[in-house]
GROMACS .gro file of C-alpha atoms in nm:
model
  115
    1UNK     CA    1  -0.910  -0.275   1.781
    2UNK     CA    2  -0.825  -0.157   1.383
    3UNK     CA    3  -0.894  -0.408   1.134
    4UNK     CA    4  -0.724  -0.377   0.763
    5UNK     CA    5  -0.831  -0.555   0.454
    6UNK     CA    6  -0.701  -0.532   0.196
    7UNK     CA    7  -0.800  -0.590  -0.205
    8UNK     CA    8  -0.694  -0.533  -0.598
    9UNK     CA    9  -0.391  -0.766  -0.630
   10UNK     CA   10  -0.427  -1.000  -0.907
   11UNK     CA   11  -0.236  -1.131  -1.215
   12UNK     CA   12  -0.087  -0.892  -1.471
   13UNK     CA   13   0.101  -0.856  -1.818
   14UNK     CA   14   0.401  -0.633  -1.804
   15UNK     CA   15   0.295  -0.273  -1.826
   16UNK     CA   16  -0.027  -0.316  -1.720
   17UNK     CA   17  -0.204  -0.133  -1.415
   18UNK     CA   18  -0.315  -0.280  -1.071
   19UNK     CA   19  -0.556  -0.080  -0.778
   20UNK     CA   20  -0.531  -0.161  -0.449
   21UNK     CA   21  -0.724  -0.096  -0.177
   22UNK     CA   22  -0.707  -0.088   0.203
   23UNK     CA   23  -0.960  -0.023   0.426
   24UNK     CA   24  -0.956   0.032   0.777
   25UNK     CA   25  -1.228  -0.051   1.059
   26UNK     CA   26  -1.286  -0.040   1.415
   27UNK     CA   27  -1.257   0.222   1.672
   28UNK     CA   28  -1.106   0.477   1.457
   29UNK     CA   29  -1.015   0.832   1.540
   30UNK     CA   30  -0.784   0.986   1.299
   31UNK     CA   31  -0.488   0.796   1.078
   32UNK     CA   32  -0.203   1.062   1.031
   33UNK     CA   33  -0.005   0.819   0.874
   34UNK     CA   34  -0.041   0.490   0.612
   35UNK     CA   35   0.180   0.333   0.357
   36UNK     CA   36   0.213   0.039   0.185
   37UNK     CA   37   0.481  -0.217   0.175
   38UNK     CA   38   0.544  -0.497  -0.032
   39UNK     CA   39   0.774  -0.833   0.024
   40UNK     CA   40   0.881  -1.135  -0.198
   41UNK     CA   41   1.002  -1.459  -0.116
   42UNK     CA   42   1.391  -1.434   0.065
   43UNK     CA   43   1.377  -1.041   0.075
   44UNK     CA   44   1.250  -0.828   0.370
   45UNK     CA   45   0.944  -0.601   0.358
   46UNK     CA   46   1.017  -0.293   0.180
   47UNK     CA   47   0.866   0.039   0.206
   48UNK     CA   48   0.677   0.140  -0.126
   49UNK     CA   49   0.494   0.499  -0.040
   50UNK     CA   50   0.408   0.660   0.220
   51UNK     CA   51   0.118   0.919   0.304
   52UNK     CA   52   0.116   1.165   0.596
   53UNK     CA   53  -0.128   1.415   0.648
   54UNK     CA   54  -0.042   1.766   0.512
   55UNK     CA   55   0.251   1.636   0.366
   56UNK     CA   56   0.345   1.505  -0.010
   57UNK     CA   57   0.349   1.150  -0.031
   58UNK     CA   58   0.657   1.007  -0.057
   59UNK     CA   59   0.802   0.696  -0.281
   60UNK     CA   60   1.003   0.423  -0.316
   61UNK     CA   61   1.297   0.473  -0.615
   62UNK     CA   62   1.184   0.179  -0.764
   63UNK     CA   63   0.846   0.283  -0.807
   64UNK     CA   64   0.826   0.674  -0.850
   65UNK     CA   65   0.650   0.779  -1.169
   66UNK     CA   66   0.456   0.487  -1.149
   67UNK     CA   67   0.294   0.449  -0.866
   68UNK     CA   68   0.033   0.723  -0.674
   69UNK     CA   69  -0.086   0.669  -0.283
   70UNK     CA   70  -0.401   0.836  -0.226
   71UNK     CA   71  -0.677   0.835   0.031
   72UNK     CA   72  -0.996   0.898   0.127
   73UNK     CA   73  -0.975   1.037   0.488
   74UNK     CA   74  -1.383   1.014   0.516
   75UNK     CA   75  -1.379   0.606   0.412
   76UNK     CA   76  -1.049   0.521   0.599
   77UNK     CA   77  -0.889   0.397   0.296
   78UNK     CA   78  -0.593   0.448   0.150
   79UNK     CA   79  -0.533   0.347  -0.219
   80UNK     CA   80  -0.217   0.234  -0.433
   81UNK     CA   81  -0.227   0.287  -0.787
   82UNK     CA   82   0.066   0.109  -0.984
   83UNK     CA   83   0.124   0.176  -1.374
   84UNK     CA   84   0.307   0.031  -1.579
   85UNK     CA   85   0.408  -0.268  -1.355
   86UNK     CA   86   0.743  -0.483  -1.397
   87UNK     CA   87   0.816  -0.868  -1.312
   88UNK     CA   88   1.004  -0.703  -0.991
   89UNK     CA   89   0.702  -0.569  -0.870
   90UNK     CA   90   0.574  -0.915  -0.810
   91UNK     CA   91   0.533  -0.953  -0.414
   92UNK     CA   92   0.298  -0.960  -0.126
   93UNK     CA   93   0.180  -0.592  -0.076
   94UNK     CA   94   0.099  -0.508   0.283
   95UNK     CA   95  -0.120  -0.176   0.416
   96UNK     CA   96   0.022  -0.039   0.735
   97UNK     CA   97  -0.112   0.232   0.921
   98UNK     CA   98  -0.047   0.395   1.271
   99UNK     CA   99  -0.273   0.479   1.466
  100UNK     CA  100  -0.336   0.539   1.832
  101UNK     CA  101   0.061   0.562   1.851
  102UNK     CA  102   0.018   0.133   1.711
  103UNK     CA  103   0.150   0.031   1.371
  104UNK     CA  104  -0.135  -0.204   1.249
  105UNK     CA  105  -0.085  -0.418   0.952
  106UNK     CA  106  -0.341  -0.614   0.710
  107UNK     CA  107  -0.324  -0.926   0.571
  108UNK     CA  108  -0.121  -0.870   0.250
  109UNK     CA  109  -0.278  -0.938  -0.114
  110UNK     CA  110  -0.038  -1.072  -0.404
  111UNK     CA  111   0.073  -0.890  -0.705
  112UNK     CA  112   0.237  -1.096  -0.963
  113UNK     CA  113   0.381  -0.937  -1.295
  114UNK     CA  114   0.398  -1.152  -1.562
  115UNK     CA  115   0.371  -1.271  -1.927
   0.00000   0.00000   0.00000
């Protein structure tokens, strides 16, 4: 079983910056693939970024040139950092990885963007 947790959402002013984290335990072999997604009240979950191995992350419109995935393959965690963050980045932000051919998802931690 793969366990995700994540952690870093909060309150912020417009333009400010935001770290998330998302770690994953359990029976772990390798993660090829995670990505975070984020959802807000009436709208469905939307993909944000993406990281594969030995591949360039990929992004969102919305968010490119403000947001970087990264990971650290040794902890199991894969990071988001957002920049210069807008009221419509307010939303739940969910990790998701695959793994063992399963999508596993953690429990979400809110982002809210405002003044």
């Amino acid at each position: 079983q793969v366990r995700l947790v994540e952690s870093g959402g909060g309150l912020v002013q417009p333009g400010g910056s935001l770290r998330l984290s998302c770690v994953a335990s359990g029976t772990i072999f390798s993660i090829n693939y995670m990505a975070w997604y984020r959802q807000d009240p009436g709208n469905g979950r939307e993909l944000v970024a993406t990281i594969i191995s030995g591949t360039r992350p990929n992004y969102a419109d919305s968010v490119k040139g403000r947001f970087t995935i990264s990971r650290d393959s040794a902890k199991n965690t894969v990071y988001l950092q957002m920049n210069s963050l807008k009221p419509e980045d307010t939303a739940v932000y969910y990790c998701n990885i695959i793994h063992g051919g399963s999508h596993y998802w953690g429990q979400g931690t809110q982002v809210t963007v405002s003044s």
